[in-house]
Amino acid sequence: MSQNDISSQMLKGILQGCLLILINQQPYYGYAISQELSKYGFADVPKGTIYPLLMSMEKKGLIVGKTQPSKDGPQRKYYHITTTGKQARQTFLNKWDMLSLNVNDLINERRNDT
Amino acid sequence: MSQNDISSQMLKGILQGCLLILINQQPYYGYAISQELSKYGFADVPKGTIYPLLMSMEKKGLIVGKTQPSKDGPQRKYYHITTTGKQARQTFLNKWDMLSLNVNDLINERRNDT
DNA sequence: AATGACTAGTTTGTAAAACAAAATAGTAAA
DNA sequence: TTTACTATTTTGTTTTACAAACTAGTCATT
């Protein structure tokens, strides 16, 4: 892992928000999500992370999964966003804005430190 | 907790980087760090989080703590940054830039979704 | 038909992390 | 002397990450 990769530690807490953004756009299944995340630098988010996270999000009522057969392989479980999920998505957007503003402030006020 | 507060979940992984930024600027003790973090919206990061984190950072060799008496109360443990810590700080800065670019891309390409 | 490559999901077990809460301890003002 | 504020450590519980193993489907080679 290069020093510019996003570490699993930093991804914590943000991953769920990103999944809400994706699933809000269109129904996604787990495997496709991990492929989509790769496009945004979240290379190789382990399936041991992503599938259990999707299950816990379903348990919280943020998304609902519907299995559908695929002619390219085994069944896919497509997750759809719920009303609760849409609210959680908006909350995430607000929190992410706050977080990045604050962290950037903290960094920039100390830019000149060795 | 209001919906615009930064959740503990989202702070994970970023907190250590922020501590490195602060301690790189000047030696800090735990209590002062939690006060400084409040200025940046990280209100009430629990001491059950911050003190064990500082200890684990010392164990990793990123910082070293030196206790000094205080006339305003009990002893303070001032943490100083190490060479390893300075490197970790730079790595964090690179990763944070990557992360915020990628998350903002993911969000902005879906800005118009309901 | 057997093998390997790719797709797709669940379950299990372990290690790490968050953090509430309690314990300890110092100063200072009411 | 009681309360408030400062300051750190330790303990125990809950949550989380995620590696690894298992199941299972398609398709192209061998």
Tab-separated table of C-alpha atoms (C1' of nucleotides) in Angstrom:
chain	number	residue	atom	x	y	z
A	1	MET	CA	0.000	0.000	0.000
A	2	SER	CA	1.518	3.301	-1.106
A	3	GLN	CA	1.467	6.276	1.173
A	4	ASN	CA	-1.127	7.957	-1.005
A	5	ASP	CA	-3.641	5.160	-0.770
A	6	ILE	CA	-6.586	5.837	1.431
A	7	SER	CA	-6.068	3.754	4.522
A	8	SER	CA	-8.822	1.597	5.921
A	9	GLN	CA	-8.615	3.646	9.092
A	10	MET	CA	-9.486	6.886	7.323
A	11	LEU	CA	-12.291	5.293	5.396
A	12	LYS	CA	-14.110	4.269	8.543
A	13	GLY	CA	-17.389	6.071	8.944
A	14	ILE	CA	-17.205	7.585	5.491
A	15	LEU	CA	-17.789	4.345	3.642
A	16	GLN	CA	-21.422	4.063	4.719
A	17	GLY	CA	-22.061	7.585	3.480
A	18	CYS	CA	-20.520	6.796	0.123
A	19	LEU	CA	-22.674	3.688	-0.215
A	20	LEU	CA	-25.763	5.807	0.465
A	21	ILE	CA	-24.695	8.236	-2.273
A	22	LEU	CA	-24.262	5.381	-4.754
A	23	ILE	CA	-27.422	3.466	-3.868
A	24	ASN	CA	-29.421	6.691	-3.872
A	25	GLN	CA	-28.461	7.163	-7.509
A	26	GLN	CA	-29.542	3.675	-8.526
A	27	PRO	CA	-29.926	0.185	-7.038
A	28	TYR	CA	-26.540	-1.450	-6.628
A	29	TYR	CA	-25.380	-4.916	-5.644
A	30	GLY	CA	-22.318	-5.483	-3.485
A	31	TYR	CA	-19.936	-6.617	-6.167
A	32	ALA	CA	-20.747	-3.652	-8.409
A	33	ILE	CA	-20.297	-1.278	-5.482
A	34	SER	CA	-16.769	-2.477	-4.865
A	35	GLN	CA	-16.012	-1.977	-8.548
A	36	GLU	CA	-17.514	1.519	-8.518
A	37	LEU	CA	-15.546	2.441	-5.386
A	38	SER	CA	-12.306	1.505	-7.152
A	39	LYS	CA	-12.949	4.369	-9.567
A	40	TYR	CA	-12.735	6.756	-6.618
A	41	GLY	CA	-9.487	5.557	-5.128
A	42	PHE	CA	-11.096	3.204	-2.638
A	43	ALA	CA	-9.201	0.341	-4.199
A	44	ASP	CA	-9.924	-3.087	-2.877
A	45	VAL	CA	-12.294	-2.344	-0.067
A	46	PRO	CA	-12.442	-5.945	1.220
A	47	LYS	CA	-15.671	-7.868	0.711
A	48	GLY	CA	-15.347	-8.797	4.381
A	49	THR	CA	-16.038	-5.098	4.990
A	50	ILE	CA	-18.530	-4.236	2.286
A	51	TYR	CA	-20.994	-7.122	2.525
A	52	PRO	CA	-21.377	-7.012	6.313
A	53	LEU	CA	-21.737	-3.218	6.069
A	54	LEU	CA	-24.551	-3.577	3.527
A	55	MET	CA	-26.264	-6.084	5.814
A	56	SER	CA	-25.992	-3.771	8.809
A	57	MET	CA	-27.346	-0.894	6.717
A	58	GLU	CA	-30.315	-3.045	5.765
A	59	LYS	CA	-30.808	-3.936	9.418
A	60	LYS	CA	-30.889	-0.197	10.238
A	61	GLY	CA	-33.559	0.282	7.556
A	62	LEU	CA	-31.404	2.476	5.313
A	63	ILE	CA	-31.587	0.124	2.347
A	64	VAL	CA	-33.484	-2.999	1.287
A	65	GLY	CA	-31.999	-5.846	-0.701
A	66	LYS	CA	-33.813	-7.707	-3.471
A	67	THR	CA	-32.179	-10.751	-5.002
A	68	GLN	CA	-32.399	-11.136	-8.754
A	69	PRO	CA	-30.986	-13.829	-11.011
A	70	SER	CA	-28.148	-12.936	-13.344
A	71	LYS	CA	-27.251	-14.654	-16.585
A	72	ASP	CA	-23.594	-13.828	-16.011
A	73	GLY	CA	-23.225	-15.678	-12.704
A	74	PRO	CA	-24.912	-16.283	-9.390
A	75	GLN	CA	-27.769	-14.228	-7.984
A	76	ARG	CA	-27.231	-10.556	-7.281
A	77	LYS	CA	-28.700	-8.773	-4.298
A	78	TYR	CA	-29.710	-5.314	-5.444
A	79	TYR	CA	-30.007	-2.777	-2.640
A	80	HIS	CA	-32.583	-0.002	-2.908
A	81	ILE	CA	-32.545	3.134	-0.740
A	82	THR	CA	-35.368	3.769	1.731
A	83	THR	CA	-36.836	7.043	2.993
A	84	THR	CA	-34.740	6.655	6.135
A	85	GLY	CA	-31.739	6.050	3.912
A	86	LYS	CA	-32.380	9.242	1.955
A	87	GLN	CA	-32.453	11.188	5.217
A	88	ALA	CA	-29.224	9.514	6.348
A	89	ARG	CA	-27.678	10.439	3.004
A	90	GLN	CA	-28.496	14.117	3.524
A	91	THR	CA	-27.134	13.984	7.067
A	92	PHE	CA	-23.934	12.462	5.741
A	93	LEU	CA	-23.563	15.212	3.138
A	94	ASN	CA	-23.874	17.862	5.857
A	95	LYS	CA	-21.434	16.089	8.155
A	96	TRP	CA	-18.920	15.525	5.396
A	97	ASP	CA	-18.996	19.226	4.509
A	98	MET	CA	-18.442	20.132	8.160
A	99	LEU	CA	-15.668	17.601	8.572
A	100	SER	CA	-13.705	18.637	5.506
A	101	LEU	CA	-14.046	22.334	6.339
A	102	ASN	CA	-12.828	21.794	9.886
A	103	VAL	CA	-9.953	19.470	9.029
A	104	ASN	CA	-8.816	21.798	6.253
A	105	ASP	CA	-8.944	24.748	8.664
A	106	LEU	CA	-6.907	22.855	11.232
A	107	ILE	CA	-4.357	21.916	8.583
A	108	ASN	CA	-4.151	25.251	6.810
A	109	GLU	CA	-3.630	27.269	9.965
A	110	ARG	CA	-0.517	25.145	10.507
A	111	ARG	CA	0.653	24.881	6.862
A	112	ASN	CA	3.997	26.551	7.569
A	113	ASP	CA	5.061	24.224	10.386
A	114	THR	CA	8.066	22.088	9.560
B	1	MET	CA	-26.086	15.510	18.789
B	2	SER	CA	-27.283	17.665	15.883
B	3	GLN	CA	-27.121	16.363	12.375
B	4	ASN	CA	-24.293	18.757	11.568
B	5	ASP	CA	-22.026	17.538	14.326
B	6	ILE	CA	-19.174	15.397	13.189
B	7	SER	CA	-20.013	11.895	14.246
B	8	SER	CA	-17.539	9.732	16.057
B	9	GLN	CA	-17.778	7.278	13.203
B	10	MET	CA	-16.543	9.792	10.653
B	11	LEU	CA	-13.752	10.973	12.888
B	12	LYS	CA	-12.191	7.550	13.057
B	13	GLY	CA	-8.825	7.416	11.403
B	14	ILE	CA	-8.702	11.169	10.969
B	15	LEU	CA	-8.271	11.951	14.631
B	16	GLN	CA	-4.737	10.587	14.809
B	17	GLY	CA	-3.747	12.741	11.832
B	18	CYS	CA	-5.192	15.838	13.477
B	19	LEU	CA	-3.276	15.117	16.675
B	20	LEU	CA	-0.069	14.851	14.653
B	21	ILE	CA	-0.791	18.241	13.054
B	22	LEU	CA	-1.330	19.829	16.472
B	23	ILE	CA	1.612	18.204	18.249
B	24	ASN	CA	3.863	18.988	15.285
B	25	GLN	CA	3.142	22.662	15.832
B	26	GLN	CA	3.965	22.573	19.527
B	27	PRO	CA	3.976	20.110	22.456
B	28	TYR	CA	0.451	19.474	23.694
B	29	TYR	CA	-1.046	17.616	26.637
B	30	GLY	CA	-4.249	15.602	26.344
B	31	TYR	CA	-6.595	17.997	28.035
B	32	ALA	CA	-5.416	20.945	25.939
B	33	ILE	CA	-5.808	18.878	22.800
B	34	SER	CA	-9.455	18.185	23.531
B	35	GLN	CA	-9.979	21.927	24.076
B	36	GLU	CA	-8.180	22.789	20.835
B	37	LEU	CA	-10.219	20.202	18.908
B	38	SER	CA	-13.412	21.874	20.110
B	39	LYS	CA	-12.422	24.967	18.126
B	40	TYR	CA	-12.589	22.855	14.979
B	41	GLY	CA	-15.995	21.312	15.520
B	42	PHE	CA	-14.726	18.127	17.111
B	43	ALA	CA	-16.762	18.921	20.173
B	44	ASP	CA	-16.362	16.620	23.120
B	45	VAL	CA	-14.121	13.966	21.733
B	46	PRO	CA	-14.340	11.682	24.784
B	47	LYS	CA	-11.276	11.393	26.993
B	48	GLY	CA	-11.812	7.646	26.776
B	49	THR	CA	-10.880	8.070	23.116
B	50	ILE	CA	-8.196	10.711	23.235
B	51	TYR	CA	-5.980	9.484	26.063
B	52	PRO	CA	-5.769	5.862	24.879
B	53	LEU	CA	-5.089	7.166	21.359
B	54	LEU	CA	-2.195	9.300	22.629
B	55	MET	CA	-0.798	6.278	24.469
B	56	SER	CA	-1.011	4.095	21.380
B	57	MET	CA	0.679	6.835	19.341
B	58	GLU	CA	3.504	6.931	21.870
B	59	LYS	CA	3.757	3.155	21.691
B	60	LYS	CA	4.102	3.437	17.898
B	61	GLY	CA	6.917	5.950	18.396
B	62	LEU	CA	5.055	8.867	16.788
B	63	ILE	CA	5.198	11.035	19.916
B	64	VAL	CA	6.880	11.019	23.308
B	65	GLY	CA	5.246	12.209	26.525
B	66	LYS	CA	7.036	14.218	29.210
B	67	THR	CA	5.218	14.949	32.450
B	68	GLN	CA	5.579	18.403	33.916
B	69	PRO	CA	4.041	19.903	37.053
B	70	SER	CA	1.380	22.578	36.664
B	71	LYS	CA	0.473	25.252	39.185
B	72	ASP	CA	-3.121	25.174	37.968
B	73	GLY	CA	-3.778	21.511	38.782
B	74	PRO	CA	-2.300	18.047	38.517
B	75	GLN	CA	0.668	17.096	36.372
B	76	ARG	CA	0.421	17.476	32.626
B	77	LYS	CA	1.899	15.032	30.146
B	78	TYR	CA	3.243	17.041	27.240
B	79	TYR	CA	3.611	15.062	24.029
B	80	HIS	CA	6.398	15.935	21.609
B	81	ILE	CA	6.513	14.769	17.984
B	82	THR	CA	9.270	12.386	16.825
B	83	THR	CA	10.941	12.020	13.433
B	84	THR	CA	8.676	9.055	12.766
B	85	GLY	CA	5.737	11.206	13.799
B	86	LYS	CA	6.724	13.938	11.347
B	87	GLN	CA	6.791	11.367	8.558
B	88	ALA	CA	3.396	10.034	9.623
B	89	ARG	CA	2.076	13.608	9.598
B	90	GLN	CA	3.172	14.073	5.993
B	91	THR	CA	1.634	10.749	5.014
B	92	PHE	CA	-1.623	11.813	6.653
B	93	LEU	CA	-1.647	15.106	4.745
B	94	ASN	CA	-1.257	13.224	1.450
B	95	LYS	CA	-3.954	10.719	2.336
B	96	TRP	CA	-6.360	13.376	3.524
B	97	ASP	CA	-5.962	15.260	0.242
B	98	MET	CA	-6.640	12.071	-1.704
B	99	LEU	CA	-9.633	11.156	0.425
B	100	SER	CA	-11.332	14.527	0.212
B	101	LEU	CA	-10.752	14.769	-3.546
B	102	ASN	CA	-12.213	11.306	-4.106
B	103	VAL	CA	-15.208	11.691	-1.805
B	104	ASN	CA	-16.005	15.103	-3.290
B	105	ASP	CA	-15.810	13.618	-6.802
B	106	LEU	CA	-18.134	10.781	-5.848
B	107	ILE	CA	-20.587	13.255	-4.316
B	108	ASN	CA	-20.420	15.912	-7.012
B	109	GLU	CA	-20.989	13.497	-9.865
B	110	ARG	CA	-24.290	12.656	-8.167
B	111	ARG	CA	-25.217	16.140	-6.933
B	112	ASN	CA	-28.450	16.231	-8.885
B	113	ASP	CA	-29.888	12.989	-7.530
B	114	THR	CA	-32.961	13.475	-5.408
C	1	DA	C1'	-16.194	-33.423	-18.742
C	2	DA	C1'	-12.839	-31.238	-16.362
C	3	DT	C1'	-10.294	-27.229	-15.231
C	4	DG	C1'	-9.666	-22.482	-14.380
C	5	DA	C1'	-11.230	-17.648	-14.369
C	6	DC	C1'	-14.492	-14.543	-13.116
C	7	DT	C1'	-18.647	-13.325	-10.730
C	8	DA	C1'	-21.449	-13.093	-6.283
C	9	DG	C1'	-22.801	-13.703	-1.468
C	10	DT	C1'	-22.732	-15.575	3.494
C	11	DT	C1'	-20.686	-16.965	7.668
C	12	DT	C1'	-17.279	-17.307	11.159
C	13	DG	C1'	-13.613	-16.002	14.093
C	14	DT	C1'	-10.156	-12.809	15.656
C	15	DA	C1'	-8.135	-8.566	16.556
C	16	DA	C1'	-8.484	-3.855	17.139
C	17	DA	C1'	-10.866	0.337	18.332
C	18	DA	C1'	-14.189	3.336	20.532
C	19	DC	C1'	-15.434	5.034	24.676
C	20	DA	C1'	-18.320	5.090	28.941
C	21	DA	C1'	-17.317	5.006	33.540
C	22	DA	C1'	-14.804	4.754	37.592
C	23	DA	C1'	-10.686	5.721	40.140
C	24	DT	C1'	-7.080	8.937	41.366
C	25	DA	C1'	-5.256	13.454	42.192
C	26	DG	C1'	-4.081	18.390	42.087
C	27	DT	C1'	-5.712	23.686	42.525
C	28	DA	C1'	-8.792	27.321	43.783
C	29	DA	C1'	-12.867	29.796	44.841
C	30	DA	C1'	-17.299	29.981	47.369
D	1	DT	C1'	-15.461	21.766	53.267
D	2	DT	C1'	-17.834	21.561	49.385
D	3	DT	C1'	-17.958	22.492	44.648
D	4	DA	C1'	-15.839	23.312	40.301
D	5	DC	C1'	-12.331	22.806	37.235
D	6	DT	C1'	-8.181	20.586	35.641
D	7	DA	C1'	-5.672	16.176	34.326
D	8	DT	C1'	-4.501	11.157	33.575
D	9	DT	C1'	-5.005	6.141	33.967
D	10	DT	C1'	-7.383	1.915	33.929
D	11	DT	C1'	-11.084	-1.294	33.230
D	12	DG	C1'	-14.736	-3.420	30.870
D	13	DT	C1'	-18.206	-3.536	27.195
D	14	DT	C1'	-19.635	-3.009	22.650
D	15	DT	C1'	-18.781	-2.341	18.016
D	16	DT	C1'	-16.120	-2.743	13.839
D	17	DA	C1'	-12.934	-4.296	10.431
D	18	DC	C1'	-11.902	-7.855	7.703
D	19	DA	C1'	-9.273	-12.143	6.654
D	20	DA	C1'	-10.499	-16.543	5.440
D	21	DA	C1'	-13.291	-20.247	4.420
D	22	DC	C1'	-17.349	-21.864	2.193
D	23	DT	C1'	-21.000	-22.011	-1.273
D	24	DA	C1'	-22.477	-21.354	-5.874
D	25	DG	C1'	-23.371	-19.676	-10.615
D	26	DT	C1'	-21.459	-18.702	-15.740
D	27	DC	C1'	-18.263	-19.126	-19.475
D	28	DA	C1'	-14.185	-20.208	-22.078
D	29	DT	C1'	-10.362	-23.499	-22.529
D	30	DT	C1'	-8.262	-27.840	-22.403
